[in-house]
mmCIF file of C-alpha atoms and ligand atoms in Angstrom:
data_model
loop_
_atom_site.group_PDB
_atom_site.id
_atom_site.type_symbol
_atom_site.label_atom_id
_atom_site.label_comp_id
_atom_site.label_asym_id
_atom_site.label_seq_id
_atom_site.Cartn_x
_atom_site.Cartn_y
_atom_site.Cartn_z
ATOM 1 C CA UNK A 276 -73.640 63.818 37.632
ATOM 2 C CA UNK A 277 -71.862 60.850 39.546
ATOM 3 C CA UNK A 278 -72.862 57.714 37.574
ATOM 4 C CA UNK A 279 -73.299 55.252 40.404
ATOM 5 C CA UNK A 280 -75.808 56.409 42.560
ATOM 6 C CA UNK A 281 -75.378 56.562 46.715
ATOM 7 C CA UNK A 282 -77.975 54.764 48.354
ATOM 8 C CA UNK A 283 -79.495 56.184 51.007
ATOM 9 C CA UNK A 284 -81.771 53.851 53.125
ATOM 10 C CA UNK A 285 -84.193 55.376 55.667
ATOM 11 C CA UNK A 286 -83.945 58.486 52.663
ATOM 12 C CA UNK A 287 -87.452 59.164 53.772
ATOM 13 C CA UNK A 288 -86.573 59.810 57.418
ATOM 14 C CA UNK A 289 -85.413 62.527 59.810
ATOM 15 C CA UNK A 290 -81.437 62.358 58.550
ATOM 16 C CA UNK A 291 -81.813 60.692 55.329
ATOM 17 C CA UNK A 292 -83.959 63.020 53.655
ATOM 18 C CA UNK A 293 -81.268 65.679 54.625
ATOM 19 C CA UNK A 294 -78.691 63.498 53.331
ATOM 20 C CA UNK A 295 -80.436 63.161 50.138
ATOM 21 C CA UNK A 296 -81.003 67.229 49.987
ATOM 22 C CA UNK A 297 -77.087 67.844 50.605
ATOM 23 C CA UNK A 298 -75.955 65.414 47.963
ATOM 24 C CA UNK A 299 -78.691 66.349 45.331
ATOM 25 C CA UNK A 300 -77.511 69.888 46.079
ATOM 26 C CA UNK A 301 -73.810 69.114 45.290
ATOM 27 C CA UNK A 302 -75.028 66.941 41.707
ATOM 28 C CA UNK A 303 -74.112 63.841 43.345
ATOM 29 C CA UNK A 304 -76.503 60.647 41.783
ATOM 30 C CA UNK A 305 -78.516 59.517 45.474
ATOM 31 C CA UNK A 306 -81.098 56.491 45.404
ATOM 32 C CA UNK A 307 -83.728 56.807 48.185
ATOM 33 C CA UNK A 308 -83.914 53.556 50.092
ATOM 34 C CA UNK A 309 -87.398 53.222 51.052
ATOM 35 C CA UNK A 310 -90.746 51.211 50.903
ATOM 36 C CA UNK A 311 -91.962 53.957 48.714
ATOM 37 C CA UNK A 312 -88.767 54.365 46.379
ATOM 38 C CA UNK A 313 -87.829 53.324 42.996
ATOM 39 C CA UNK A 314 -86.708 50.786 43.066
ATOM 40 C CA UNK A 315 -88.645 49.593 45.990
ATOM 41 C CA UNK A 316 -86.084 49.169 49.328
ATOM 42 C CA UNK A 317 -87.716 46.667 52.701
ATOM 43 C CA UNK A 318 -85.964 45.748 55.055
ATOM 44 C CA UNK A 319 -88.291 43.078 55.968
ATOM 45 C CA UNK A 320 -88.268 41.696 52.389
ATOM 46 C CA UNK A 321 -84.905 40.541 51.150
ATOM 47 C CA UNK A 322 -85.833 40.362 47.532
ATOM 48 C CA UNK A 323 -85.919 44.394 47.087
ATOM 49 C CA UNK A 324 -82.017 44.393 48.525
ATOM 50 C CA UNK A 325 -80.209 43.712 45.271
ATOM 51 C CA UNK A 326 -82.131 45.901 43.286
ATOM 52 C CA UNK A 327 -81.533 48.806 45.624
ATOM 53 C CA UNK A 328 -77.861 48.106 45.880
ATOM 54 C CA UNK A 329 -77.537 47.663 42.076
ATOM 55 C CA UNK A 330 -74.575 49.530 40.724
ATOM 56 C CA UNK A 331 -74.081 51.445 44.254
ATOM 57 C CA UNK A 332 -70.716 51.541 45.321
ATOM 58 C CA UNK A 333 -71.418 53.798 48.690
ATOM 59 C CA UNK A 334 -74.264 52.868 51.286
ATOM 60 C CA UNK A 335 -75.613 54.717 54.047
ATOM 61 C CA UNK A 336 -77.214 52.783 56.533
ATOM 62 C CA UNK A 337 -80.196 53.555 59.075
ATOM 63 C CA UNK A 338 -81.112 50.070 60.380
ATOM 64 C CA UNK A 339 -84.088 48.584 61.125
ATOM 65 C CA UNK A 340 -84.460 48.695 64.623
ATOM 66 C CA UNK A 341 -85.620 45.712 66.797
ATOM 67 C CA UNK A 342 -84.257 43.161 64.115
ATOM 68 C CA UNK A 343 -80.683 41.867 63.101
ATOM 69 C CA UNK A 344 -80.819 42.262 59.511
ATOM 70 C CA UNK A 345 -77.748 44.991 59.035
ATOM 71 C CA UNK A 346 -75.311 41.780 58.733
ATOM 72 C CA UNK A 347 -76.616 40.198 55.519
ATOM 73 C CA UNK A 348 -77.276 43.556 53.943
ATOM 74 C CA UNK A 349 -73.819 44.611 54.420
ATOM 75 C CA UNK A 350 -72.648 41.094 52.977
ATOM 76 C CA UNK A 351 -74.953 41.485 50.221
ATOM 77 C CA UNK A 352 -73.883 44.604 49.547
ATOM 78 C CA UNK A 353 -70.240 43.284 49.477
ATOM 79 C CA UNK A 354 -71.107 40.850 47.361
ATOM 80 C CA UNK A 355 -72.760 43.490 44.456
ATOM 81 C CA UNK A 356 -69.742 45.454 44.707
ATOM 82 C CA UNK A 357 -70.052 48.220 47.356
ATOM 83 C CA UNK A 358 -66.884 49.397 48.475
ATOM 84 C CA UNK A 359 -68.011 52.195 51.571
ATOM 85 C CA UNK A 360 -70.470 51.825 54.258
ATOM 86 C CA UNK A 361 -72.080 54.507 56.532
ATOM 87 C CA UNK A 362 -73.691 53.279 59.367
ATOM 88 C CA UNK A 363 -76.512 55.357 61.579
ATOM 89 C CA UNK A 364 -76.162 53.782 65.226
ATOM 90 C CA UNK A 365 -77.037 55.549 68.615
ATOM 91 C CA UNK A 366 -74.697 56.911 71.422
ATOM 92 C CA UNK A 367 -74.361 54.753 74.493
ATOM 93 C CA UNK A 368 -74.572 51.446 72.791
ATOM 94 C CA UNK A 369 -71.520 50.486 74.502
ATOM 95 C CA UNK A 370 -72.099 51.648 77.604
ATOM 96 C CA UNK A 371 -73.253 49.030 80.121
ATOM 97 C CA UNK A 372 -76.675 49.552 81.465
ATOM 98 C CA UNK A 373 -77.461 52.469 79.137
ATOM 99 C CA UNK A 374 -80.815 51.589 77.900
ATOM 100 C CA UNK A 375 -81.171 47.900 79.581
ATOM 101 C CA UNK A 376 -80.625 44.586 78.143
ATOM 102 C CA UNK A 377 -83.998 44.138 76.523
ATOM 103 C CA UNK A 378 -83.773 47.143 74.135
ATOM 104 C CA UNK A 379 -84.178 46.271 70.620
ATOM 105 C CA UNK A 380 -82.533 49.432 69.059
ATOM 106 C CA UNK A 381 -79.742 48.780 71.124
ATOM 107 C CA UNK A 382 -79.106 45.180 70.228
ATOM 108 C CA UNK A 383 -79.665 46.229 66.452
ATOM 109 C CA UNK A 384 -77.387 48.615 66.680
ATOM 110 C CA UNK A 385 -74.278 46.773 68.500
ATOM 111 C CA UNK A 386 -74.907 43.724 65.911
ATOM 112 C CA UNK A 387 -74.928 46.146 63.339
ATOM 113 C CA UNK A 388 -71.857 47.876 64.299
ATOM 114 C CA UNK A 389 -69.787 44.643 64.804
ATOM 115 C CA UNK A 390 -71.149 43.785 61.219
ATOM 116 C CA UNK A 391 -69.832 46.698 59.450
ATOM 117 C CA UNK A 392 -66.621 46.948 61.018
ATOM 118 C CA UNK A 393 -65.522 43.202 60.111
ATOM 119 C CA UNK A 394 -67.228 43.244 56.497
ATOM 120 C CA UNK A 395 -63.933 44.223 55.002
ATOM 121 C CA UNK A 396 -65.432 47.346 53.150
ATOM 122 C CA UNK A 397 -64.429 50.993 54.151
ATOM 123 C CA UNK A 398 -66.917 51.951 57.118
ATOM 124 C CA UNK A 399 -67.571 54.790 59.225
ATOM 125 C CA UNK A 400 -69.951 54.676 62.015
ATOM 126 C CA UNK A 401 -71.687 57.295 63.350
ATOM 127 C CA UNK A 402 -73.565 57.550 66.850
ATOM 128 C CA UNK A 403 -75.602 60.680 67.513
ATOM 129 C CA UNK A 404 -77.461 61.229 71.081
ATOM 130 C CA UNK A 405 -81.115 62.118 70.815
ATOM 131 C CA UNK A 406 -81.859 64.054 68.178
ATOM 132 C CA UNK A 407 -83.268 67.804 68.277
ATOM 133 C CA UNK A 408 -85.757 66.915 65.555
ATOM 134 C CA UNK A 409 -87.454 64.739 68.146
ATOM 135 C CA UNK A 410 -89.213 67.401 69.218
ATOM 136 C CA UNK A 411 -90.376 69.024 65.778
ATOM 137 C CA UNK A 412 -90.600 65.828 63.595
ATOM 138 C CA UNK A 413 -90.447 62.611 66.284
ATOM 139 C CA UNK A 414 -91.489 61.142 69.537
ATOM 140 C CA UNK A 415 -92.330 64.487 71.212
ATOM 141 C CA UNK A 416 -93.974 66.922 68.430
ATOM 142 C CA UNK A 417 -97.607 65.670 69.778
ATOM 143 C CA UNK A 418 -96.440 66.511 73.062
ATOM 144 C CA UNK A 419 -95.623 70.045 71.907
ATOM 145 C CA UNK A 420 -98.508 70.536 69.834
ATOM 146 C CA UNK A 421 -100.651 69.623 72.979
ATOM 147 C CA UNK A 422 -98.625 71.665 75.307
ATOM 148 C CA UNK A 423 -97.245 69.530 77.335
ATOM 149 C CA UNK A 424 -94.321 67.267 77.476
ATOM 150 C CA UNK A 425 -95.107 64.358 79.788
ATOM 151 C CA UNK A 426 -91.940 62.328 80.546
ATOM 152 C CA UNK A 427 -90.104 60.136 83.355
ATOM 153 C CA UNK A 428 -86.830 62.159 82.065
ATOM 154 C CA UNK A 429 -86.523 63.799 85.504
ATOM 155 C CA UNK A 430 -84.057 66.909 85.768
ATOM 156 C CA UNK A 431 -81.582 65.050 83.203
ATOM 157 C CA UNK A 432 -80.474 67.282 80.983
ATOM 158 C CA UNK A 433 -79.478 66.115 77.133
ATOM 159 C CA UNK A 434 -76.774 67.330 74.763
ATOM 160 C CA UNK A 435 -79.218 67.471 71.863
ATOM 161 C CA UNK A 436 -78.034 67.053 67.871
ATOM 162 C CA UNK A 437 -79.465 68.505 65.001
ATOM 163 C CA UNK A 438 -80.092 66.331 62.740
ATOM 164 C CA UNK A 439 -78.680 68.857 59.923
ATOM 165 C CA UNK A 440 -75.468 68.062 61.808
ATOM 166 C CA UNK A 441 -75.514 64.530 61.222
ATOM 167 C CA UNK A 442 -76.660 64.591 57.736
ATOM 168 C CA UNK A 443 -73.619 67.045 57.115
ATOM 169 C CA UNK A 444 -71.197 64.213 58.897
ATOM 170 C CA UNK A 445 -72.899 61.231 57.241
ATOM 171 C CA UNK A 446 -72.483 63.302 53.590
ATOM 172 C CA UNK A 447 -68.435 63.942 54.263
ATOM 173 C CA UNK A 448 -68.019 60.277 55.179
ATOM 174 C CA UNK A 449 -69.813 58.787 52.257
ATOM 175 C CA UNK A 450 -68.297 61.544 49.965
ATOM 176 C CA UNK A 451 -64.848 62.513 51.180
ATOM 177 C CA UNK A 452 -61.854 60.346 52.054
ATOM 178 C CA UNK A 453 -60.358 60.695 55.468
ATOM 179 C CA UNK A 454 -63.135 58.934 57.592
ATOM 180 C CA UNK A 455 -62.460 55.466 57.049
ATOM 181 C CA UNK A 456 -62.616 53.449 60.613
ATOM 182 C CA UNK A 457 -63.651 56.111 62.559
ATOM 183 C CA UNK A 458 -66.736 56.077 65.128
ATOM 184 C CA UNK A 459 -67.854 59.671 65.229
ATOM 185 C CA UNK A 460 -70.216 60.183 68.751
ATOM 186 C CA UNK A 461 -72.350 63.157 67.877
ATOM 187 C CA UNK A 462 -74.120 65.680 70.238
ATOM 188 C CA UNK A 463 -75.096 69.086 70.245
ATOM 189 C CA UNK A 464 -72.955 71.973 72.192
ATOM 190 C CA UNK A 465 -74.423 72.106 75.561
ATOM 191 C CA UNK A 466 -76.978 70.078 77.361
ATOM 192 C CA UNK A 467 -80.166 71.326 77.880
ATOM 193 C CA UNK A 468 -82.667 69.692 80.772
ATOM 194 C CA UNK A 469 -86.338 68.849 78.882
ATOM 195 C CA UNK A 470 -87.831 71.965 80.852
ATOM 196 C CA UNK A 471 -85.276 74.182 79.057
ATOM 197 C CA UNK A 472 -85.775 72.849 75.920
ATOM 198 C CA UNK A 473 -89.431 73.077 75.903
ATOM 199 C CA UNK A 474 -89.281 76.733 77.347
ATOM 200 C CA UNK A 475 -87.406 77.714 74.033
ATOM 201 C CA UNK A 476 -89.613 75.997 71.915
ATOM 202 C CA UNK A 477 -92.490 77.780 73.750
ATOM 203 C CA UNK A 478 -90.859 81.297 73.448
ATOM 204 C CA UNK A 479 -90.535 80.861 69.750
ATOM 205 C CA UNK A 480 -94.395 79.527 69.120
ATOM 206 C CA UNK A 481 -95.536 82.236 71.032
ATOM 207 C CA UNK A 482 -97.752 79.792 73.291
ATOM 208 C CA UNK A 483 -96.978 77.499 76.470
ATOM 209 C CA UNK A 484 -95.778 74.382 76.370
ATOM 210 C CA UNK A 485 -94.182 72.634 79.413
ATOM 211 C CA UNK A 486 -92.073 69.783 80.691
ATOM 212 C CA UNK A 487 -94.683 68.002 83.305
ATOM 213 C CA UNK A 488 -92.081 65.610 85.070
ATOM 214 C CA UNK A 489 -93.869 61.847 85.398
ATOM 215 C CA UNK A 490 -92.619 58.814 87.628
ATOM 216 C CA UNK A 491 -91.876 55.640 85.272
ATOM 217 C CA UNK A 492 -95.306 54.496 86.703
ATOM 218 C CA UNK A 493 -97.464 57.559 85.688
ATOM 219 C CA UNK A 494 -95.982 57.509 82.501
ATOM 220 C CA UNK A 495 -96.295 54.040 81.562
ATOM 221 C CA UNK A 496 -99.620 54.302 83.185
ATOM 222 C CA UNK A 497 -100.774 57.581 81.046
ATOM 223 C CA UNK A 498 -99.252 55.584 77.621
ATOM 224 C CA UNK A 499 -101.515 52.654 78.385
ATOM 225 C CA UNK A 500 -104.294 55.010 78.899
ATOM 226 C CA UNK A 501 -103.537 56.053 75.210
ATOM 227 C CA UNK A 502 -104.066 52.550 73.818
ATOM 228 C CA UNK A 503 -100.125 51.701 73.914
ATOM 229 C CA UNK A 504 -99.143 47.693 74.812
ATOM 230 C CA UNK A 505 -97.815 47.347 77.976
ATOM 231 C CA UNK A 506 -94.668 46.260 76.288
ATOM 232 C CA UNK A 507 -94.324 49.011 74.305
ATOM 233 C CA UNK A 508 -94.949 51.387 77.039
ATOM 234 C CA UNK A 509 -92.200 49.538 79.240
ATOM 235 C CA UNK A 510 -89.778 49.934 76.442
ATOM 236 C CA UNK A 511 -90.742 53.693 75.846
ATOM 237 C CA UNK A 512 -89.793 54.283 79.605
ATOM 238 C CA UNK A 513 -86.991 52.526 79.574
ATOM 239 C CA UNK A 514 -85.727 54.445 76.611
ATOM 240 C CA UNK A 515 -85.776 57.888 78.787
ATOM 241 C CA UNK A 516 -84.215 56.177 81.491
ATOM 242 C CA UNK A 517 -80.895 57.383 80.288
ATOM 243 C CA UNK A 518 -81.934 61.304 80.342
ATOM 244 C CA UNK A 519 -82.941 60.986 83.719
ATOM 245 C CA UNK A 520 -80.084 58.939 85.277
ATOM 246 C CA UNK A 521 -77.805 62.048 83.377
ATOM 247 C CA UNK A 522 -76.082 59.603 81.004
ATOM 248 C CA UNK A 523 -76.810 61.949 78.068
ATOM 249 C CA UNK A 524 -75.830 65.244 79.098
ATOM 250 C CA UNK A 525 -71.731 64.872 78.155
ATOM 251 C CA UNK A 526 -70.802 66.471 74.857
ATOM 252 C CA UNK A 527 -69.224 64.518 71.805
ATOM 253 C CA UNK A 528 -66.667 65.955 69.844
ATOM 254 C CA UNK A 529 -68.002 63.867 66.639
ATOM 255 C CA UNK A 530 -68.976 66.928 64.532
ATOM 256 C CA UNK A 531 -65.772 69.171 65.439
ATOM 257 C CA UNK A 532 -63.693 66.218 64.507
ATOM 258 C CA UNK A 533 -65.366 65.444 61.023
ATOM 259 C CA UNK A 534 -66.352 68.445 59.894
ATOM 260 C CA UNK A 535 -63.706 71.212 61.799
ATOM 261 C CA UNK A 536 -66.471 73.394 63.214
ATOM 262 C CA UNK A 537 -68.763 73.098 66.436
ATOM 263 C CA UNK A 538 -72.200 71.591 65.794
ATOM 264 C CA UNK A 539 -75.259 73.827 65.511
ATOM 265 C CA UNK A 540 -76.912 74.853 68.944
ATOM 266 C CA UNK A 541 -80.476 73.756 69.856
ATOM 267 C CA UNK A 542 -81.503 77.237 69.817
ATOM 268 C CA UNK A 543 -81.026 77.473 66.048
ATOM 269 C CA UNK A 544 -82.599 74.218 65.979
ATOM 270 C CA UNK A 545 -85.911 75.791 67.539
ATOM 271 C CA UNK A 546 -85.662 79.139 65.693
ATOM 272 C CA UNK A 547 -85.417 77.051 62.292
ATOM 273 C CA UNK A 548 -88.048 74.587 62.891
ATOM 274 C CA UNK A 549 -90.752 77.223 63.987
ATOM 275 C CA UNK A 550 -89.565 79.242 61.086
ATOM 276 C CA UNK A 551 -90.300 76.286 58.984
ATOM 277 C CA UNK A 552 -93.759 75.631 60.408
ATOM 278 C CA UNK A 553 -92.830 72.770 62.330
ATOM 279 C CA UNK A 554 -95.308 73.237 65.149
ATOM 280 C CA UNK A 555 -98.115 74.835 63.167
ATOM 281 C CA UNK A 556 -100.720 72.249 64.400
HETATM 282 N N1 NAP B 673 -84.416 59.805 67.385
HETATM 283 C C1 NAP B 673 -83.357 59.886 67.959
HETATM 284 O O1 NAP B 673 -83.407 60.580 68.515
HETATM 285 C C2 NAP B 673 -82.507 58.940 67.779
HETATM 286 C C3 NAP B 673 -80.990 58.689 68.688
HETATM 287 C C4 NAP B 673 -80.073 57.781 68.362
HETATM 288 C C5 NAP B 673 -80.183 57.145 67.104
HETATM 289 N N2 NAP B 673 -81.348 56.988 66.473
HETATM 290 C C6 NAP B 673 -81.211 56.201 65.785
HETATM 291 O O2 NAP B 673 -81.879 56.571 64.235
HETATM 292 C C7 NAP B 673 -82.296 55.871 63.651
HETATM 293 C C8 NAP B 673 -83.665 56.693 62.726
HETATM 294 O O3 NAP B 673 -83.092 57.609 61.827
HETATM 295 P P1 NAP B 673 -84.165 58.629 61.988
HETATM 296 O O4 NAP B 673 -85.026 59.511 62.930
HETATM 297 O O5 NAP B 673 -83.865 59.627 60.716
HETATM 298 O O6 NAP B 673 -85.657 57.436 60.846
HETATM 299 P P2 NAP B 673 -86.890 57.997 60.986
HETATM 300 O O7 NAP B 673 -87.000 59.949 60.953
HETATM 301 O O8 NAP B 673 -87.818 57.682 62.061
HETATM 302 O O9 NAP B 673 -87.496 57.546 59.558
HETATM 303 C C9 NAP B 673 -87.441 56.074 59.472
HETATM 304 C C10 NAP B 673 -86.776 55.467 58.363
HETATM 305 O O10 NAP B 673 -87.143 54.187 58.011
HETATM 306 C C11 NAP B 673 -87.499 53.677 56.959
HETATM 307 N N3 NAP B 673 -88.117 52.555 57.189
HETATM 308 C C12 NAP B 673 -89.091 52.020 58.277
HETATM 309 N N4 NAP B 673 -89.147 51.051 58.168
HETATM 310 C C13 NAP B 673 -88.817 50.178 56.865
HETATM 311 C C14 NAP B 673 -88.878 49.441 56.405
HETATM 312 N N5 NAP B 673 -89.395 48.005 56.752
HETATM 313 N N6 NAP B 673 -88.058 49.145 55.066
HETATM 314 C C15 NAP B 673 -87.176 50.183 54.320
HETATM 315 N N7 NAP B 673 -87.304 51.387 55.204
HETATM 316 C C16 NAP B 673 -88.173 51.593 56.620
HETATM 317 C C17 NAP B 673 -88.456 55.022 56.500
HETATM 318 O O11 NAP B 673 -89.025 55.004 54.856
HETATM 319 P P3 NAP B 673 -90.363 54.705 54.451
HETATM 320 O O12 NAP B 673 -91.286 54.441 55.847
HETATM 321 O O13 NAP B 673 -90.207 55.656 52.980
HETATM 322 O O14 NAP B 673 -90.504 53.012 53.887
HETATM 323 C C18 NAP B 673 -87.666 55.964 56.978
HETATM 324 O O15 NAP B 673 -87.217 56.754 55.916
HETATM 325 C C19 NAP B 673 -82.928 54.362 64.312
HETATM 326 O O16 NAP B 673 -81.636 53.519 63.848
HETATM 327 C C20 NAP B 673 -82.444 54.849 65.499
HETATM 328 O O17 NAP B 673 -82.226 54.132 66.698
HETATM 329 C C21 NAP B 673 -82.186 58.145 66.634
#
């Protein structure tokens, strides 16, 4: 086992858990960066950063969306002897008008990418598009379970990327040479509309799950009806806007470039998630 653990912030999330298990399978020492980790790591409590970073030469960063904390974190990491960082960002951050000027996650990613590129450490940036696992572990899961995915996504298609691929690229960048200075944009191998994605899930689980096209106004009113604050409802609608505008349907070559193989198809994600019981109520 390597003595110096790789720190995986977000190590309990969709991407981080997969990185942790891939590394452990290779007998690489890992420290899970989480508010429930030992030592505890909390983005909002800078006193916890030093102990989480202590002794690590390599760090995976899942940033704290809405805050500009990646820069001071990377500076502290460098001061403590970290040599390599891999940052999880998002596709579209460099596309004008992608998610609106007020997008909090976008600001976090733009500042975080700049901080990582200018910190003097070896760096790799991952820019995934929409995760397939949003349907099984994220934003859309409850709607899938309820049988209706209500979104203002029009007929826009999305080249959903499997978090397994994001994690595999992250592991390559964390453990192998040759990925320094690379920005990997990551997508799946084809674009699907929300209706098509939901139909595949519906077939796999054997019950009806349908896509309900909403206008932006209907969507915001629907979320407010569920108790969402207006600002959060508007922010969610803004996050969906790129799908409606066809800005997420292009394919990216990052998985192929980083791993020398094509990305996993959405149908394989659906099969694996259904087998794992992701949509059992
Ligand atoms: N979902 C998408 O389609 C998509 C697409 C592109 C980019 N992204 C980006 O991906 C990132 C999210 O990655 P993910 O989906 O793998 O994560 P996730 O499943 O949403 O999990 C969030 C992670 O962040 C940790 N976390 C939350 N608050 C924290 C705090 N105060 N201090 C320390 N850790 C904290 C959580 O750990 P604990 O709760 O255990 O502390 C957990 O490990 C975001 O930056 C997002 O912008 C997402």
